[in-house]
GROMACS .gro file of C-alpha atoms in nm:
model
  264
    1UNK     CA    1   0.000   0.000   0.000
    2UNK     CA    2   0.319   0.239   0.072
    3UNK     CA    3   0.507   0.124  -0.204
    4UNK     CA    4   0.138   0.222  -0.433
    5UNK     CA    5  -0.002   0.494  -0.338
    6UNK     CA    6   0.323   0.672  -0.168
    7UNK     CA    7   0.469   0.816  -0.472
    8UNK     CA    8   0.107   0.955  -0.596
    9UNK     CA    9   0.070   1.132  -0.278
   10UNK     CA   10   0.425   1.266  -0.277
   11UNK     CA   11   0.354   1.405  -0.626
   12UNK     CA   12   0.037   1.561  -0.531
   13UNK     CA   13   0.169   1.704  -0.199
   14UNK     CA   14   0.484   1.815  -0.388
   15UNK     CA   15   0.302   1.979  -0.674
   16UNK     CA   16   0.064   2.230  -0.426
   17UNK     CA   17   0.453   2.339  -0.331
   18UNK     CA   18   0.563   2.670  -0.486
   19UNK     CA   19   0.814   2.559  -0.751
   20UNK     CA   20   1.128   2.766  -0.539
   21UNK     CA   21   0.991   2.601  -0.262
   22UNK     CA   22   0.976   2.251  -0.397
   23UNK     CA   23   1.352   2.313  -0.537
   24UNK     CA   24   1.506   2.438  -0.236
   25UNK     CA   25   1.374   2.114  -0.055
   26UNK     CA   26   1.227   1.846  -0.236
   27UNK     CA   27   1.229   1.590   0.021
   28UNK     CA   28   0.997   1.813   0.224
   29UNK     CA   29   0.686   1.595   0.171
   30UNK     CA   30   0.426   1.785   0.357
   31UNK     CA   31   0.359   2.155   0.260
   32UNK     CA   32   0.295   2.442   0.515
   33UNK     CA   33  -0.040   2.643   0.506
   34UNK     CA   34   0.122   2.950   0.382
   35UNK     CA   35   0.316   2.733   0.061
   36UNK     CA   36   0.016   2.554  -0.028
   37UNK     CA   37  -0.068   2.672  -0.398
   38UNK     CA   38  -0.264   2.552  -0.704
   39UNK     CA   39  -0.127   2.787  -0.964
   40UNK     CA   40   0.092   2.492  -1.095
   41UNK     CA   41  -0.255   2.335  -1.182
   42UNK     CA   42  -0.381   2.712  -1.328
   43UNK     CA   43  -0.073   2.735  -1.520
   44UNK     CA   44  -0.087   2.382  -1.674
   45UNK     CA   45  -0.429   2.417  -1.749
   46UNK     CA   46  -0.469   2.751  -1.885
   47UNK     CA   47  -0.415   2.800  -2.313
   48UNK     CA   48  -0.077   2.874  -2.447
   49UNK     CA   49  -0.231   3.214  -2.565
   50UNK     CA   50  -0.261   3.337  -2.199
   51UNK     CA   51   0.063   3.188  -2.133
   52UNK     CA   52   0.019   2.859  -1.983
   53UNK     CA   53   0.042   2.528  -2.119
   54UNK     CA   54  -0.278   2.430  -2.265
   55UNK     CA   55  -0.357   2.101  -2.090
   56UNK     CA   56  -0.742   2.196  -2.037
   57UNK     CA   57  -0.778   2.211  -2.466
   58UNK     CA   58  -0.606   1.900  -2.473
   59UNK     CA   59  -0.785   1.708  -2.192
   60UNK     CA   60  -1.126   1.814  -2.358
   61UNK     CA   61  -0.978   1.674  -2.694
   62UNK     CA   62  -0.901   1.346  -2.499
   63UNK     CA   63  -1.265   1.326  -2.337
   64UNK     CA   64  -1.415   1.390  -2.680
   65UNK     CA   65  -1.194   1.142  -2.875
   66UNK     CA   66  -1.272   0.846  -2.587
   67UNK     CA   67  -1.620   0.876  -2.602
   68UNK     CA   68  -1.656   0.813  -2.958
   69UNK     CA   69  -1.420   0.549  -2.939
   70UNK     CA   70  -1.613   0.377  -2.726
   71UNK     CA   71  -1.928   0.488  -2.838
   72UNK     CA   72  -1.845   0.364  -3.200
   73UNK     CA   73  -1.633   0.055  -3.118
   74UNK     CA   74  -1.989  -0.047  -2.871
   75UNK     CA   75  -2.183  -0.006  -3.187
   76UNK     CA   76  -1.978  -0.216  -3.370
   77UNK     CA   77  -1.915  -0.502  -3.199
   78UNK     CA   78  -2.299  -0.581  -3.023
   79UNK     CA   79  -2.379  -0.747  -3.316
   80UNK     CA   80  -2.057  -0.924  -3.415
   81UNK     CA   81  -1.996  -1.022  -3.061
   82UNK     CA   82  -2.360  -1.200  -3.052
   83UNK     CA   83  -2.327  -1.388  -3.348
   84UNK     CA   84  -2.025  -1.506  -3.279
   85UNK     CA   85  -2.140  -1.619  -2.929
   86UNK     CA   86  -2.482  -1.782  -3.055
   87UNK     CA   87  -2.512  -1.812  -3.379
   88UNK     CA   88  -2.362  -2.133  -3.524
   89UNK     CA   89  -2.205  -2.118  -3.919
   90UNK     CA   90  -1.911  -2.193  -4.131
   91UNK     CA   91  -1.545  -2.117  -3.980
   92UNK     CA   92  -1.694  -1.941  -3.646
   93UNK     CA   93  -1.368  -2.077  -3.477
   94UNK     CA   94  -1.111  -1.968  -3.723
   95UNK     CA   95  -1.312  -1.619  -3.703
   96UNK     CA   96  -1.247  -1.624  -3.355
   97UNK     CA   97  -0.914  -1.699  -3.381
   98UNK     CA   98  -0.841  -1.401  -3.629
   99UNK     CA   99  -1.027  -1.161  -3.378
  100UNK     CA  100  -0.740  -1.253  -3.109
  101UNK     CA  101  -0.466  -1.251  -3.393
  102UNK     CA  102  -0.547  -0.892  -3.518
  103UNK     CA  103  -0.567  -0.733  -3.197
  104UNK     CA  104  -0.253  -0.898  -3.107
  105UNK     CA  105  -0.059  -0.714  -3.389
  106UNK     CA  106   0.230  -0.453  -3.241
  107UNK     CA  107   0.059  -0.106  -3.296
  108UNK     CA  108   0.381  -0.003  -3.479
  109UNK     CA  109   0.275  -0.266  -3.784
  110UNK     CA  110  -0.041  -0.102  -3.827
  111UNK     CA  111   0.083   0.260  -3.848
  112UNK     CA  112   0.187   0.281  -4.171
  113UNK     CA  113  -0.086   0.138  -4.397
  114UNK     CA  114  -0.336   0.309  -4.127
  115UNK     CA  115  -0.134   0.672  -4.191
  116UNK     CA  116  -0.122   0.591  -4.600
  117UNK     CA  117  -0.527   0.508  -4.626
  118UNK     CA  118  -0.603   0.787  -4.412
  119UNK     CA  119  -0.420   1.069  -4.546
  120UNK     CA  120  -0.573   0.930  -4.888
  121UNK     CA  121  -0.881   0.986  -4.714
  122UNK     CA  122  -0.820   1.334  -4.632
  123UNK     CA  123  -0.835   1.223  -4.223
  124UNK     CA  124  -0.534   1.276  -4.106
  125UNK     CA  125  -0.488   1.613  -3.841
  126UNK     CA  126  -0.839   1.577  -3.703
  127UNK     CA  127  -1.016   1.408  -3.443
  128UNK     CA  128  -1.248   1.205  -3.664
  129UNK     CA  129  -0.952   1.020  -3.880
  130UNK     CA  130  -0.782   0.936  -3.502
  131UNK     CA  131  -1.119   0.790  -3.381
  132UNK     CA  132  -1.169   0.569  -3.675
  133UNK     CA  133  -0.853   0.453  -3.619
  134UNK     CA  134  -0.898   0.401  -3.239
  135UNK     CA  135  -1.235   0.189  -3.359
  136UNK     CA  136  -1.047  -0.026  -3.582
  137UNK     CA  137  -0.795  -0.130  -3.320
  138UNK     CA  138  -1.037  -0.176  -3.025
  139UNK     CA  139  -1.321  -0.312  -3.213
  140UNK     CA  140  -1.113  -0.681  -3.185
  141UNK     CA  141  -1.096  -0.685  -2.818
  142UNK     CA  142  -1.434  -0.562  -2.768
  143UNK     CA  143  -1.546  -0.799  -2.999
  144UNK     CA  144  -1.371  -1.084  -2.793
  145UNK     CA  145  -1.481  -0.943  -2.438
  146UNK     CA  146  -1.857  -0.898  -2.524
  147UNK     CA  147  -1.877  -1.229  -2.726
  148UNK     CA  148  -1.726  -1.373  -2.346
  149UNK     CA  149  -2.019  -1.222  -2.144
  150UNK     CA  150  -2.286  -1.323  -2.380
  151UNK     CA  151  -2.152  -1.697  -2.408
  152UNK     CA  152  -2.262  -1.674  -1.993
  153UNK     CA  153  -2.594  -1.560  -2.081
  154UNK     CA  154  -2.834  -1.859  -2.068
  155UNK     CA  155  -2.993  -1.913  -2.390
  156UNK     CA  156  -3.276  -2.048  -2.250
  157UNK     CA  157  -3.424  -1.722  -2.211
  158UNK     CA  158  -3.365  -1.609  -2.576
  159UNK     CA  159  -3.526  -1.929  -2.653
  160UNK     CA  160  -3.850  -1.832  -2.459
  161UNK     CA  161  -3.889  -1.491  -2.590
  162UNK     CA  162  -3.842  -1.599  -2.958
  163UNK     CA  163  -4.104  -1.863  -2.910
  164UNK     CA  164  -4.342  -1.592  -2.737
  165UNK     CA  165  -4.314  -1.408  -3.097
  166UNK     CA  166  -3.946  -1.176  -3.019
  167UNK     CA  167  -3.761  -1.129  -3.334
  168UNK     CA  168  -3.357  -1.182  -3.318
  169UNK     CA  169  -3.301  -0.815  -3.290
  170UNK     CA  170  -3.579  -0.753  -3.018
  171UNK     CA  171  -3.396  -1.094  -2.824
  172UNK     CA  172  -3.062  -0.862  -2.801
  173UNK     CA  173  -3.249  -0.527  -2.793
  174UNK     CA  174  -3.505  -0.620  -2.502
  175UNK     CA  175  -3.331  -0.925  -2.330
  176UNK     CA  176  -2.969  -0.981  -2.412
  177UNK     CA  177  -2.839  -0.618  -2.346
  178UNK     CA  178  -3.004  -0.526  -2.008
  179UNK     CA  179  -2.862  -0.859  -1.859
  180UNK     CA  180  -2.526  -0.812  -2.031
  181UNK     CA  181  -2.529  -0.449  -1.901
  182UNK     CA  182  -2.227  -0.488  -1.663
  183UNK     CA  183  -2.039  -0.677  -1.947
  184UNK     CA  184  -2.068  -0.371  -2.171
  185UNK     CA  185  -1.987  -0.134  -1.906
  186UNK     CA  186  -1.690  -0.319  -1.813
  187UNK     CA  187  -1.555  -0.316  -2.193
  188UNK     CA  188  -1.663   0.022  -2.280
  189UNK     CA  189  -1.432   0.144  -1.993
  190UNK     CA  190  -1.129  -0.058  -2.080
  191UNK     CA  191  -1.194   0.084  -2.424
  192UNK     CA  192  -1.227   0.454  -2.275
  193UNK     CA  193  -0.872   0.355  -2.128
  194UNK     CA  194  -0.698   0.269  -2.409
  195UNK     CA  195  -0.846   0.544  -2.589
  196UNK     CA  196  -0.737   0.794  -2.290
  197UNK     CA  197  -0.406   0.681  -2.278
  198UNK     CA  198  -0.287   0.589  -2.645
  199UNK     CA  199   0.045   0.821  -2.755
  200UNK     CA  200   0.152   0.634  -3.096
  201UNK     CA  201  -0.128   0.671  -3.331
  202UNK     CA  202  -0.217   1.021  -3.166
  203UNK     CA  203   0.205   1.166  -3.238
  204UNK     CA  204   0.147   1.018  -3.615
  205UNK     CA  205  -0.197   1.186  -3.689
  206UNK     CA  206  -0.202   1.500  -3.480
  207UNK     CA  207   0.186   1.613  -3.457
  208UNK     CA  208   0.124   1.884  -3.698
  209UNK     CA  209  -0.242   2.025  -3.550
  210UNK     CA  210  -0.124   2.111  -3.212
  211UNK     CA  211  -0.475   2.264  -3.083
  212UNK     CA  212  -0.609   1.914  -3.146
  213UNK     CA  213  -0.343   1.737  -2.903
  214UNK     CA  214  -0.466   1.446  -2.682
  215UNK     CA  215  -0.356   1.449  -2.362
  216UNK     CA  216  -0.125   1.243  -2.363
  217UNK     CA  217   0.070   1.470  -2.582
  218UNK     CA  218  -0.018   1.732  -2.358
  219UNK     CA  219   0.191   1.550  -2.054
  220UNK     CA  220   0.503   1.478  -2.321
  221UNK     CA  221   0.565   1.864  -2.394
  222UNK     CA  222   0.614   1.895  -1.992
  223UNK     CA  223   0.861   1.653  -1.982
  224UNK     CA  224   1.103   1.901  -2.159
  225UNK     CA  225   1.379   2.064  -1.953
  226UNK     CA  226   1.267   2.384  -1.897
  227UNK     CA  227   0.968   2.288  -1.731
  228UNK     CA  228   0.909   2.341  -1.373
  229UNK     CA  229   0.841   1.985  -1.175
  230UNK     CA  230   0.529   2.126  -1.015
  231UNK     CA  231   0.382   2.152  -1.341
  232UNK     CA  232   0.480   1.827  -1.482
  233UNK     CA  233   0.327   1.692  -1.143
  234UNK     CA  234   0.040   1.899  -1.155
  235UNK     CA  235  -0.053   1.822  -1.510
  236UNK     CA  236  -0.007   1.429  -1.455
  237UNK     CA  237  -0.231   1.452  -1.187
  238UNK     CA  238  -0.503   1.572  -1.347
  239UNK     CA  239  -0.488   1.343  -1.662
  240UNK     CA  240  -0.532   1.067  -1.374
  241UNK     CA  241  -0.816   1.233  -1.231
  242UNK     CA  242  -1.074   1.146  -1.504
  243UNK     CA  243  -1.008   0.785  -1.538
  244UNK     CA  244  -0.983   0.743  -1.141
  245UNK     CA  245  -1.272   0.897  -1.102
  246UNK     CA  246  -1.495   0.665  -1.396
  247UNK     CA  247  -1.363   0.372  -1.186
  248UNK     CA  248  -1.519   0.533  -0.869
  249UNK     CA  249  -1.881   0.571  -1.041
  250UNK     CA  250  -1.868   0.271  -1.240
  251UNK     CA  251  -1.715   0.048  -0.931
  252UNK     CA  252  -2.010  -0.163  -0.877
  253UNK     CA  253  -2.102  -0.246  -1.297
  254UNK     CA  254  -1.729  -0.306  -1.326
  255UNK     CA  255  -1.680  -0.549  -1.081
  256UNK     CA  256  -2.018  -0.751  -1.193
  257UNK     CA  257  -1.906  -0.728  -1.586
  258UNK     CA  258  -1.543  -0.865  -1.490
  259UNK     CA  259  -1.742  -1.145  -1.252
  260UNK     CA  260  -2.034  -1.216  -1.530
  261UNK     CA  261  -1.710  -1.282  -1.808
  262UNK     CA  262  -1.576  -1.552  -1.604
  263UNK     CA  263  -1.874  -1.771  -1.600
  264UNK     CA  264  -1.981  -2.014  -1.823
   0.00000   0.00000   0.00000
């Protein structure tokens, strides 16, 4: 517990530390009343045009970008996920197979032919070409985490409300999604994290449109030299924040979806 949480709580003690303060003595861990200050978090937060750093454009761009991703890559896989769970046809397994395979692929072998068809496409520097590309790289494990939680489903009652007159899309509409509810929530949150956190594909597709910057790219620029520690500390800090606190609100459909995946 020490060895977890005592560097976080250095960092966040350290960065409400004036920055003279904090490099005078470093190893100072708890600030006095009259040092504590959050204008490392104003400063990191506020645009470059106002002189700060412009982590509050770039967290926005971040939020905005995840939400799709998930939102689309959801979308996507419902359907692909259920038939590959219930629906019985020709090379099902080897499909399955190829699912795993594809999202096993090193992210570096994808980011040339994903950079060539986009910028053919006109999608490169924007926010729309880096979310189709998030889609086609999370779509695989979605597909093979949903298609887990609706194998645990009982078919039994899919059965019943197709005999009582349900059609195949009212069966995942009315029945399958409510009880796989937790499933979804708990994939649509690992996909907001991958989303949140990816720095590859964002550096390829956005180096050149800095106002359109993930955060992730936001933290890199205050890892330069010149930049105060506070800042770096305060601006990791409240990259954290968003996916802490999703984990916080979505504890108790988290836990169920990651218990409900395990049966069978």
């Amino acid at each position: 517990m020490v060895l977890t949480c005592g560097p976080v709580l250095y960092g966040v003690l350290l960065s409400l530390r004036p920055f003279a303060a904090a490099l005078n003595d470093p190893l100072s861990i708890v600030p006095t009343l009259d040092e504590i200050s959050f204008d490392a978090y104003v400063q990191a937060m506020r645009s470059t045009a106002d002189g700060g750093y412009g982590l509050g454009g770039f967290l926005l761009n971040s939020l905005i970008l995840a939400a799709g991703t998930v939102l689309a890559s959801i979308l996507a896989s419902i359907l692909g996920a259920y038939a590959t769970a219930r629906i019985h046809f020709s090379g099902r397994s080897v499909g399955n197979t190829i699912i795993v395979a594809v999202y096993m692929f090193p992210g570096i072998v994808l980011a040339v032919p994903l950079f060539v068809l986009l910028s053919r496409a006109g999608l490169t520097s924007s926010l729309v070409g880096l979310v189709i590309v998030y889609v086609a790289l999370t779509v695989p494990v979605s597909l093979y985490m949903l298609r887990n939680y609706f194998i645990a489903l009982p078919a039994s009652i899919e059965d019943a409300a197709m005999i009582d007159g349900c059609s195949l899309l009212g069966v995942i509409w009315r029945i399958v999604l409510p009880i796989a509810l937790p499933g979804i929530a708990a994939t649509a949150m690992y996909i907001f994290m991958i989303a949140w956190n990816e720095y590859l594909y964002a550096l390829l597709f956005l180096v050149q449109a800095r106002d359109l910057w993930t955060a992730p790219l936001g933290i890199a620029q205050l890892t330069e030299f010149d930049t105060p520690v506070t800042i770096l500390l305060a601006g990791s800090i409240v990259v954290t924040i968003p996916v802490v606190l999703l984990f916080v609100l979505a504890q108790r459909l988290l836990i169920s979806g990651l218990a409900a995946g395990a049966e069978k």
